Short mmCIF file of C-alpha atoms and ligand atoms in Angstrom, two decimals:
data_model
loop_
_atom_site.label_atom_id
_atom_site.label_comp_id
_atom_site.label_asym_id
_atom_site.label_seq_id
_atom_site.Cartn_x
_atom_site.Cartn_y
_atom_site.Cartn_z
CA MET A 1 -23.66 26.27 -16.97
CA THR A 2 -19.99 25.27 -17.21
CA ALA A 3 -18.88 22.74 -19.81
CA ARG A 4 -15.85 20.53 -20.25
CA PHE A 5 -14.79 18.71 -23.41
CA ASP A 6 -12.47 15.70 -23.20
CA SER A 7 -10.93 14.04 -26.23
CA PRO A 8 -7.92 11.92 -27.16
CA LYS A 9 -4.64 13.91 -27.25
CA ALA A 10 -4.41 13.21 -30.97
CA ILE A 11 -7.06 12.28 -33.54
CA ILE A 12 -5.88 11.26 -36.99
CA THR A 13 -8.37 10.65 -39.80
CA GLY A 14 -8.27 9.78 -43.47
CA ARG A 15 -7.75 6.85 -45.80
CA GLY A 16 -4.58 4.92 -44.95
CA CYS A 17 -3.87 6.84 -41.73
CA ARG A 18 -3.53 3.53 -39.83
CA THR A 19 0.12 3.53 -40.90
CA GLN A 20 0.66 6.42 -38.47
CA ALA A 21 -0.23 4.29 -35.43
CA ALA A 22 3.38 3.09 -35.11
CA ASP A 23 4.70 6.68 -35.11
CA LEU A 24 2.20 7.60 -32.41
CA LEU A 25 3.41 4.69 -30.28
CA VAL A 26 7.03 5.80 -30.78
CA SER A 27 6.07 9.28 -29.59
CA LEU A 28 4.57 7.63 -26.50
CA HIS A 29 7.91 5.89 -25.83
CA ALA A 30 6.42 2.45 -26.43
CA GLN A 31 8.83 -0.46 -26.65
CA ARG A 32 6.49 -3.41 -26.11
CA THR A 33 2.93 -3.03 -27.41
CA PHE A 34 0.02 -5.31 -26.58
CA ILE A 35 -2.10 -5.52 -29.75
CA VAL A 36 -5.76 -6.16 -28.89
CA ALA A 37 -7.46 -6.96 -32.18
CA ASP A 38 -10.84 -8.21 -33.35
CA SER A 39 -10.43 -11.81 -34.52
CA PHE A 40 -11.98 -10.82 -37.88
CA PHE A 41 -8.72 -8.95 -38.57
CA ALA A 42 -6.35 -11.44 -36.88
CA SER A 43 -4.73 -12.66 -40.07
CA SER A 44 -5.59 -9.68 -42.27
CA VAL A 45 -3.23 -7.72 -44.48
CA PHE A 46 -4.08 -4.63 -42.42
CA LEU A 47 -2.96 -6.12 -39.13
CA ASN A 48 0.17 -7.73 -40.60
CA GLU A 49 1.09 -4.36 -42.02
CA MET A 50 0.59 -2.66 -38.62
CA HIS A 51 2.67 -5.36 -36.93
CA THR A 52 5.46 -4.84 -39.47
CA ASN A 53 5.33 -1.06 -39.00
CA LEU A 54 5.84 -1.56 -35.25
CA ALA A 55 8.80 -3.89 -35.86
CA VAL A 56 10.38 -1.38 -38.24
CA LYS A 57 10.23 1.20 -35.44
CA GLY A 58 11.83 -1.25 -32.99
CA ILE A 59 8.60 -1.97 -31.07
CA ALA A 60 7.84 -5.58 -30.09
CA GLY A 61 4.19 -6.64 -30.41
CA ASP A 62 2.06 -9.39 -28.87
CA LEU A 63 -1.33 -10.13 -30.47
CA PHE A 64 -4.38 -10.81 -28.25
CA THR A 65 -7.70 -11.78 -29.88
CA GLU A 66 -9.33 -13.93 -27.17
CA PHE A 67 -12.45 -11.93 -26.42
CA GLN A 68 -16.04 -12.00 -27.62
CA PRO A 69 -18.33 -9.35 -29.09
CA ASP A 70 -19.82 -7.55 -26.06
CA PRO A 71 -16.74 -8.46 -23.99
CA THR A 72 -16.82 -9.79 -20.44
CA ASP A 73 -14.94 -9.27 -17.20
CA GLN A 74 -13.25 -12.63 -17.83
CA ASN A 75 -11.96 -11.40 -21.21
CA VAL A 76 -10.52 -8.33 -19.45
CA LEU A 77 -8.74 -10.36 -16.76
CA ALA A 78 -7.34 -12.85 -19.31
CA GLY A 79 -6.03 -9.92 -21.36
CA ALA A 80 -4.49 -8.23 -18.31
CA GLU A 81 -2.70 -11.46 -17.42
CA ARG A 82 -1.27 -11.75 -20.97
CA PHE A 83 -0.31 -8.06 -20.99
CA SER A 84 1.72 -8.53 -17.78
CA ARG A 85 3.33 -11.77 -18.94
CA PHE A 86 4.50 -10.03 -22.13
CA GLY A 87 5.77 -7.06 -20.13
CA ALA A 88 3.89 -4.60 -22.31
CA ASP A 89 4.03 -0.83 -21.83
CA SER A 90 1.32 0.27 -24.27
CA ILE A 91 -1.81 -0.94 -26.10
CA LEU A 92 -2.79 -0.82 -29.77
CA ALA A 93 -6.53 -1.60 -30.09
CA VAL A 94 -7.93 -2.54 -33.52
CA GLY A 95 -11.58 -3.48 -34.03
CA GLY A 96 -15.14 -2.50 -33.24
CA GLY A 97 -16.38 -1.21 -29.90
CA SER A 98 -15.83 -4.62 -28.34
CA ALA A 99 -12.10 -4.68 -29.13
CA LEU A 100 -11.64 -1.06 -28.11
CA ASP A 101 -13.56 -1.46 -24.84
CA VAL A 102 -11.79 -4.65 -23.79
CA ALA A 103 -8.43 -3.02 -24.64
CA LYS A 104 -9.18 0.06 -22.55
CA MET A 105 -10.24 -2.09 -19.60
CA ILE A 106 -7.21 -4.40 -19.89
CA GLY A 107 -5.06 -1.31 -19.32
CA VAL A 108 -7.19 -0.32 -16.32
CA ALA A 109 -7.08 -3.85 -14.86
CA VAL A 110 -3.27 -3.96 -15.14
CA ALA A 111 -2.95 -0.71 -13.18
CA ASN A 112 -5.75 -1.47 -10.68
CA PRO A 113 -5.84 -5.14 -9.63
CA GLY A 114 -9.08 -6.67 -8.35
CA PRO A 115 -12.50 -7.55 -9.76
CA VAL A 116 -13.70 -5.64 -12.80
CA HIS A 117 -17.11 -4.83 -11.28
CA GLN A 118 -15.37 -2.44 -8.84
CA PHE A 119 -15.18 0.06 -11.74
CA GLN A 120 -18.90 0.05 -12.65
CA GLY A 121 -20.42 3.52 -12.66
CA TYR A 122 -18.81 6.94 -12.64
CA ASP A 123 -15.18 7.80 -11.78
CA ARG A 124 -14.30 4.60 -9.95
CA ILE A 125 -10.83 4.08 -11.48
CA SER A 126 -7.91 5.11 -9.24
CA ARG A 127 -4.84 4.80 -11.45
CA PRO A 128 -4.58 5.38 -15.21
CA GLY A 129 -3.52 2.46 -17.38
CA PRO A 130 -0.84 2.50 -20.10
CA PRO A 131 -1.34 4.62 -23.25
CA VAL A 132 -3.93 3.28 -25.69
CA VAL A 133 -3.95 3.97 -29.43
CA ALA A 134 -7.44 3.09 -30.71
CA VAL A 135 -8.13 2.16 -34.34
CA PRO A 136 -11.87 1.56 -34.98
CA THR A 137 -13.02 -0.82 -37.73
CA THR A 138 -16.78 -0.22 -37.40
CA ALA A 139 -18.40 3.19 -37.88
CA GLY A 140 -20.55 3.11 -34.80
CA THR A 141 -19.60 3.23 -31.15
CA GLY A 142 -17.08 6.08 -31.21
CA SER A 143 -15.25 4.25 -28.40
CA GLU A 144 -12.00 5.54 -29.92
CA ALA A 145 -12.93 8.92 -28.43
CA THR A 146 -15.02 8.13 -25.34
CA LYS A 147 -14.44 7.86 -21.60
CA VAL A 148 -16.62 4.76 -21.59
CA ALA A 149 -16.25 0.99 -21.67
CA VAL A 150 -19.13 -1.48 -21.64
CA ILE A 151 -18.21 -4.81 -20.07
CA THR A 152 -20.48 -7.69 -19.07
CA ASP A 153 -20.25 -8.83 -15.45
CA THR A 154 -20.65 -12.58 -15.93
CA SER A 155 -21.53 -13.31 -12.30
CA ARG A 156 -24.55 -10.95 -12.27
CA ASN A 157 -25.30 -11.03 -16.02
CA VAL A 158 -25.24 -7.23 -16.21
CA LYS A 159 -23.74 -5.11 -18.97
CA MET A 160 -21.75 -2.64 -16.88
CA MET A 161 -21.32 0.93 -18.02
CA ILE A 162 -17.91 2.13 -16.83
CA LEU A 163 -17.38 5.86 -17.20
CA ASP A 164 -14.13 7.56 -16.23
CA SER A 165 -11.84 10.08 -17.95
CA LYS A 166 -9.00 7.54 -17.53
CA LEU A 167 -10.76 5.47 -20.22
CA MET A 168 -10.20 8.09 -22.92
CA PRO A 169 -7.74 6.61 -25.44
CA THR A 170 -4.49 8.54 -25.78
CA ALA A 171 -4.91 8.69 -29.55
CA ALA A 172 -7.61 7.78 -32.09
CA VAL A 173 -6.66 6.70 -35.61
CA VAL A 174 -9.79 6.71 -37.76
CA ASP A 175 -9.06 5.04 -41.09
CA TYR A 176 -12.33 4.47 -42.93
CA GLU A 177 -10.65 1.95 -45.25
CA LEU A 178 -10.96 -0.56 -42.40
CA THR A 179 -14.77 -0.32 -42.57
CA PHE A 180 -15.25 -1.40 -46.20
CA SER A 181 -15.48 -5.05 -45.16
CA MET A 182 -18.53 -4.50 -42.93
CA PRO A 183 -21.52 -6.50 -44.20
CA LYS A 184 -24.84 -4.70 -44.70
CA PRO A 185 -26.49 -5.62 -41.36
CA LEU A 186 -23.40 -4.51 -39.40
CA THR A 187 -23.24 -1.23 -41.36
CA ALA A 188 -26.90 -0.65 -40.50
CA HIS A 189 -26.65 -1.53 -36.81
CA VAL A 190 -23.51 0.44 -36.04
CA GLY A 191 -24.71 3.37 -38.17
CA VAL A 192 -27.94 3.69 -36.17
CA ASP A 193 -25.88 3.31 -32.97
CA ALA A 194 -23.85 6.37 -34.01
CA LEU A 195 -27.07 8.22 -34.91
CA THR A 196 -28.46 7.39 -31.46
CA HIS A 197 -25.30 8.85 -29.89
CA GLY A 198 -25.77 12.08 -31.83
CA ILE A 199 -29.48 12.41 -31.00
CA GLU A 200 -29.14 11.46 -27.33
CA ALA A 201 -26.13 13.78 -26.85
CA TYR A 202 -28.20 16.63 -28.33
CA VAL A 203 -31.38 16.12 -26.30
CA SER A 204 -29.69 15.05 -23.04
CA ARG A 205 -30.06 17.09 -19.89
CA LYS A 206 -26.25 17.26 -20.01
CA ALA A 207 -26.07 18.71 -23.55
CA ASN A 208 -23.97 21.87 -23.69
CA SER A 209 -22.64 24.44 -26.13
CA LEU A 210 -19.47 22.41 -26.76
CA THR A 211 -21.26 19.16 -27.63
CA ASP A 212 -24.21 20.63 -29.59
CA PRO A 213 -22.39 21.40 -32.87
CA VAL A 214 -20.55 18.07 -32.76
CA ALA A 215 -23.80 16.16 -32.19
CA LEU A 216 -25.62 17.99 -34.99
CA SER A 217 -22.75 17.40 -37.41
CA CYS A 218 -22.87 13.69 -36.54
CA ILE A 219 -26.62 13.54 -37.21
CA THR A 220 -26.51 15.42 -40.52
CA LYS A 221 -23.67 13.25 -41.85
CA ILE A 222 -25.58 10.09 -40.99
CA HIS A 223 -28.78 11.40 -42.52
CA ALA A 224 -26.90 12.08 -45.76
CA ASN A 225 -24.70 8.97 -45.89
CA LEU A 226 -25.92 5.92 -43.97
CA ARG A 227 -28.27 4.71 -46.68
CA SER A 228 -25.51 5.03 -49.31
CA ALA A 229 -22.91 3.23 -47.16
CA TRP A 230 -25.45 0.44 -46.62
CA SER A 231 -26.60 0.05 -50.24
CA ASP A 232 -23.12 0.37 -51.75
CA PRO A 233 -20.48 -0.89 -49.27
CA SER A 234 -17.70 0.41 -51.52
CA ASP A 235 -19.03 4.00 -51.58
CA GLU A 236 -15.86 5.69 -50.40
CA GLN A 237 -17.39 9.09 -49.70
CA ALA A 238 -20.21 7.57 -47.61
CA ARG A 239 -17.84 5.30 -45.68
CA GLU A 240 -15.59 8.25 -44.86
CA ALA A 241 -18.54 10.37 -43.70
CA MET A 242 -19.86 7.52 -41.53
CA SER A 243 -16.49 7.00 -39.83
CA LEU A 244 -16.27 10.72 -39.07
CA ALA A 245 -19.88 10.76 -37.85
CA ALA A 246 -19.21 7.84 -35.49
CA LEU A 247 -16.17 9.65 -34.10
CA GLN A 248 -18.26 12.79 -33.61
CA GLY A 249 -21.07 10.79 -32.00
CA GLY A 250 -18.56 9.40 -29.49
CA LEU A 251 -17.08 12.82 -28.73
CA ALA A 252 -20.57 14.31 -28.34
CA PHE A 253 -22.10 11.73 -26.03
CA THR A 254 -19.02 11.27 -23.87
CA ASN A 255 -19.04 15.00 -23.09
CA SER A 256 -22.84 15.15 -22.78
CA SER A 257 -24.44 11.74 -22.17
CA VAL A 258 -26.54 9.00 -23.64
CA CYS A 259 -30.12 8.70 -22.40
CA LEU A 260 -33.05 6.31 -22.31
CA VAL A 261 -32.42 4.40 -25.57
CA HIS A 262 -29.03 3.26 -24.31
CA GLY A 263 -30.35 2.60 -20.82
CA MET A 264 -32.96 0.19 -22.25
CA SER A 265 -30.75 -1.21 -24.99
CA ARG A 266 -28.03 -2.66 -22.72
CA PRO A 267 -30.26 -5.07 -20.75
CA LEU A 268 -32.32 -5.90 -23.84
CA GLY A 269 -29.19 -6.78 -25.80
CA LEU A 270 -27.92 -8.92 -22.97
CA VAL A 271 -31.12 -10.96 -22.49
CA PHE A 272 -31.67 -11.62 -26.21
CA ARG A 273 -28.01 -11.57 -27.31
CA LEU A 274 -28.65 -8.73 -29.75
CA PRO A 275 -25.80 -6.70 -31.23
CA HIS A 276 -25.64 -3.35 -29.44
CA GLY A 277 -26.52 -1.29 -32.51
CA LEU A 278 -29.51 -3.50 -33.31
CA SER A 279 -30.97 -3.20 -29.80
CA ASN A 280 -30.62 0.60 -30.08
CA SER A 281 -32.23 0.64 -33.54
CA VAL A 282 -35.38 -1.23 -32.52
CA LEU A 283 -35.95 1.15 -29.59
CA LEU A 284 -35.01 4.52 -31.11
CA PRO A 285 -38.31 5.49 -32.83
CA THR A 286 -40.48 4.44 -29.86
CA VAL A 287 -38.29 6.16 -27.28
CA THR A 288 -38.12 9.30 -29.47
CA ARG A 289 -41.95 9.55 -29.51
CA PHE A 290 -42.00 9.15 -25.71
CA SER A 291 -39.23 11.69 -25.11
CA TRP A 292 -39.86 14.60 -27.46
CA PRO A 293 -42.58 16.25 -25.35
CA GLY A 294 -39.83 16.85 -22.75
CA ALA A 295 -37.54 18.69 -25.18
CA LYS A 296 -39.74 19.71 -28.09
CA ALA A 297 -37.51 22.54 -29.30
CA ARG A 298 -34.36 20.37 -29.27
CA TYR A 299 -35.89 17.48 -31.24
CA ALA A 300 -37.44 20.00 -33.64
CA GLU A 301 -34.00 21.55 -34.23
CA ILE A 302 -32.65 18.13 -35.20
CA SER A 303 -35.60 17.60 -37.54
CA ARG A 304 -35.05 20.97 -39.22
CA ALA A 305 -31.27 20.50 -39.43
CA ILE A 306 -31.85 17.47 -41.65
CA HIS A 307 -34.66 19.22 -43.57
CA LEU A 308 -37.49 16.98 -42.40
CA ALA A 309 -39.50 20.06 -41.43
CA SER A 310 -39.44 23.74 -42.32
CA ASP A 311 -39.50 26.72 -39.96
CA LYS A 312 -43.17 27.17 -40.86
CA VAL A 313 -44.45 24.01 -39.16
CA SER A 314 -44.90 23.62 -35.40
CA ASP A 315 -42.23 22.03 -33.22
CA ALA A 316 -44.60 19.15 -32.49
CA MET A 317 -44.99 18.41 -36.22
CA ALA A 318 -41.21 18.62 -36.69
CA CYS A 319 -40.72 16.11 -33.81
CA GLU A 320 -43.23 13.71 -35.33
CA ALA A 321 -41.48 14.03 -38.69
CA LEU A 322 -38.24 13.01 -37.00
CA ALA A 323 -39.83 9.96 -35.37
CA GLY A 324 -41.38 9.03 -38.73
CA TRP A 325 -38.00 9.30 -40.45
CA LEU A 326 -36.44 6.99 -37.83
CA ASP A 327 -39.13 4.37 -38.58
CA GLN A 328 -38.48 4.79 -42.30
CA LEU A 329 -34.71 4.49 -41.83
CA ASN A 330 -35.08 1.18 -39.97
CA ASN A 331 -37.33 0.01 -42.78
CA ASP A 332 -34.91 1.07 -45.51
CA LEU A 333 -31.98 -0.61 -43.72
CA GLN A 334 -34.05 -3.80 -43.30
CA ILE A 335 -33.79 -3.64 -39.52
CA PRO A 336 -36.41 -6.03 -38.12
CA ARG A 337 -38.90 -5.22 -35.38
CA LEU A 338 -38.03 -6.16 -31.82
CA ARG A 339 -40.31 -9.23 -31.82
CA GLU A 340 -38.53 -10.60 -34.89
CA CYS A 341 -35.10 -10.05 -33.27
CA CYS A 342 -36.34 -12.12 -30.29
CA ASP A 343 -37.77 -14.95 -32.44
CA GLY A 344 -41.24 -14.02 -31.19
CA ASP A 345 -40.40 -15.43 -27.74
CA VAL A 346 -43.03 -13.37 -25.98
CA ALA A 347 -42.95 -15.47 -22.79
CA ARG A 348 -39.25 -14.81 -22.25
CA PHE A 349 -39.74 -11.16 -23.18
CA ARG A 350 -42.52 -10.69 -20.61
CA ALA A 351 -40.55 -12.57 -17.94
CA SER A 352 -37.55 -10.27 -18.48
CA LEU A 353 -39.39 -6.95 -18.53
CA GLU A 354 -39.09 -5.99 -14.87
CA LYS A 355 -35.39 -6.83 -14.57
CA MET A 356 -34.63 -5.04 -17.84
CA ALA A 357 -36.46 -1.92 -16.59
CA ALA A 358 -34.66 -2.04 -13.24
CA ASP A 359 -31.25 -2.54 -14.91
CA ALA A 360 -32.00 0.34 -17.30
CA LEU A 361 -32.72 2.69 -14.40
CA GLU A 362 -29.72 1.46 -12.42
CA SER A 363 -27.37 2.39 -15.29
CA GLY A 364 -28.15 6.09 -14.74
CA SER A 365 -28.69 6.79 -18.46
CA PRO A 366 -32.51 7.27 -18.32
CA GLN A 367 -32.03 10.01 -15.72
CA ASN A 368 -30.47 12.18 -18.46
CA ASN A 369 -33.50 11.74 -20.74
CA PRO A 370 -35.76 14.74 -21.52
CA VAL A 371 -38.61 12.76 -19.91
CA VAL A 372 -37.35 10.68 -16.98
CA PRO A 373 -39.41 7.48 -16.93
CA ALA A 374 -40.60 5.35 -14.02
CA ALA A 375 -39.88 1.63 -14.22
CA SER A 376 -43.49 0.97 -15.27
CA GLN A 377 -43.12 3.38 -18.22
CA ILE A 378 -39.95 1.61 -19.34
CA VAL A 379 -41.90 -1.66 -19.33
CA GLU A 380 -44.59 0.01 -21.47
CA LEU A 381 -41.97 1.29 -23.91
CA PHE A 382 -40.47 -2.17 -24.32
CA GLU A 383 -43.99 -3.47 -25.03
CA LEU A 384 -44.66 -0.69 -27.55
CA ALA A 385 -41.40 -1.48 -29.38
CA TRP A 386 -42.23 -5.20 -29.42
P1 LIG B 401 -18.33 -5.24 -32.24
O1 LIG B 401 -17.01 -4.66 -31.95
O2 LIG B 401 -19.00 -6.03 -31.16
O3 LIG B 401 -18.21 -6.12 -33.56
C1 LIG B 401 -19.38 -6.79 -34.06
C2 LIG B 401 -18.95 -7.83 -35.10
O4 LIG B 401 -18.40 -7.16 -36.22
C3 LIG B 401 -17.84 -8.77 -34.60
O5 LIG B 401 -18.18 -10.06 -35.01
C4 LIG B 401 -16.59 -8.28 -35.33
O6 LIG B 401 -15.69 -9.33 -35.58
C5 LIG B 401 -17.15 -7.72 -36.61
N1 LIG B 401 -16.39 -6.65 -37.26
C6 LIG B 401 -15.79 -5.58 -36.67
N2 LIG B 401 -15.24 -4.78 -37.61
C7 LIG B 401 -15.51 -5.36 -38.82
C8 LIG B 401 -15.22 -5.00 -40.17
N3 LIG B 401 -14.59 -3.87 -40.49
N4 LIG B 401 -15.63 -5.84 -41.14
C9 LIG B 401 -16.33 -6.97 -40.84
N5 LIG B 401 -16.64 -7.35 -39.59
C10 LIG B 401 -16.24 -6.55 -38.59
O7 LIG B 401 -19.38 -4.12 -32.74
P2 LIG B 401 -19.53 -2.59 -32.33
O8 LIG B 401 -20.94 -2.26 -32.59
O9 LIG B 401 -18.48 -1.76 -32.96
O10 LIG B 401 -19.26 -2.58 -30.75
C11 LIG B 401 -20.27 -2.99 -29.85
C12 LIG B 401 -19.75 -2.94 -28.44
O11 LIG B 401 -19.34 -1.62 -28.09
C13 LIG B 401 -20.84 -3.32 -27.44
O12 LIG B 401 -20.29 -4.08 -26.39
C14 LIG B 401 -21.32 -1.97 -26.94
O13 LIG B 401 -21.94 -2.04 -25.68
C15 LIG B 401 -20.03 -1.20 -26.91
N6 LIG B 401 -20.17 0.27 -26.96
C16 LIG B 401 -19.16 0.99 -26.41
C17 LIG B 401 -19.20 2.36 -26.41
C18 LIG B 401 -18.10 3.15 -25.80
O14 LIG B 401 -18.13 4.37 -25.80
N7 LIG B 401 -17.09 2.52 -25.25
C19 LIG B 401 -20.28 3.03 -27.03
C20 LIG B 401 -21.28 2.27 -27.59
C21 LIG B 401 -21.21 0.89 -27.56
#
């Protein structure tokens, strides 16, 4: 089997490294940078400081914050219009996965006019956009190092997965200091999102020898640090480890794939307006129990890598130990059950099941799963997670 590993041209990590974003933009010959930033940071010291650093280097900046969490095609087009009006030549993206994804797609939309849904799926982007320097502020999606953007098509109410190597940011600047302000629920949701990336990258049918060590390193860091980052938001060592794990999760899944959890999580999140990490979290234990019989040895390796099982027990017992730990983790992080996330609206849940299953399959992610489900099995899994 051949393998290919894509990544940003430069990855910079460490406390305070955000100050190097301006130098990176200089090296990319930027003169006018479109700053796409999460509104949480719009008037923050961090962003002011980055703006000043650009000015010191002679780079003009225009700030764009008009997009929502789980961004839409309309957000992308509005951003592309502002980018062109400003005459920008580069993008600095600061925020969670939503900011990074909308920024990547603004660049694509500028270079490839037309509706955003034309890019849905694999390798549908003709021309690359301007260089993007991505600065994540959550420790979750890994979008700073992925060839992926997730954008909602408002006309069809579908969360589109757009996958193309032209979406890989030019540089990733991973400064964990930006994550200290995350409240506990956000830390939990994005942390389990990163864990899901690591696990799915490792058990995927597209897993390979280049992604395996990166995925396992992501998983072991999260096992050792997510609880600490959640219980003590100022735990510097845990925050740093979580930011690195999220980066590794992104690198791993973008060069392998995500699988059934993500396939089911996108439509679920859209119907019930759940944050992406939360919709992953409520599905992960159930989908793991369904999937491990298809890749027993792989799931057992994960379980042993984080010392949930010894070499002496069977693979099946190791897999069950892993699923049990995922339940326990959700419990410890106070992640509610699916029915609680949906306010117990069982009628709406039942009415949505078939479309959610069809949308999951259409995304292509379940086809990478160790056990490839039929639509009826996806419906059953949603019901089991309820
Ligand atoms: P997000 O970017 O949607 O942000 C969630 C909330 O957290 C927002 O209200 C935001 O203002 C706030 N926030 C962000 N950083 C903060 C901080 N440091 N302190 C306090 N608040 C902060 O959340 P996310 O989970 O990072 O991104 C989710 C999006 O990314 C979804 O649309 C998902 O589908 C997508 N996604 C993309 C990829 C990819 O590879 N491109 C992978 C997984 C998920």
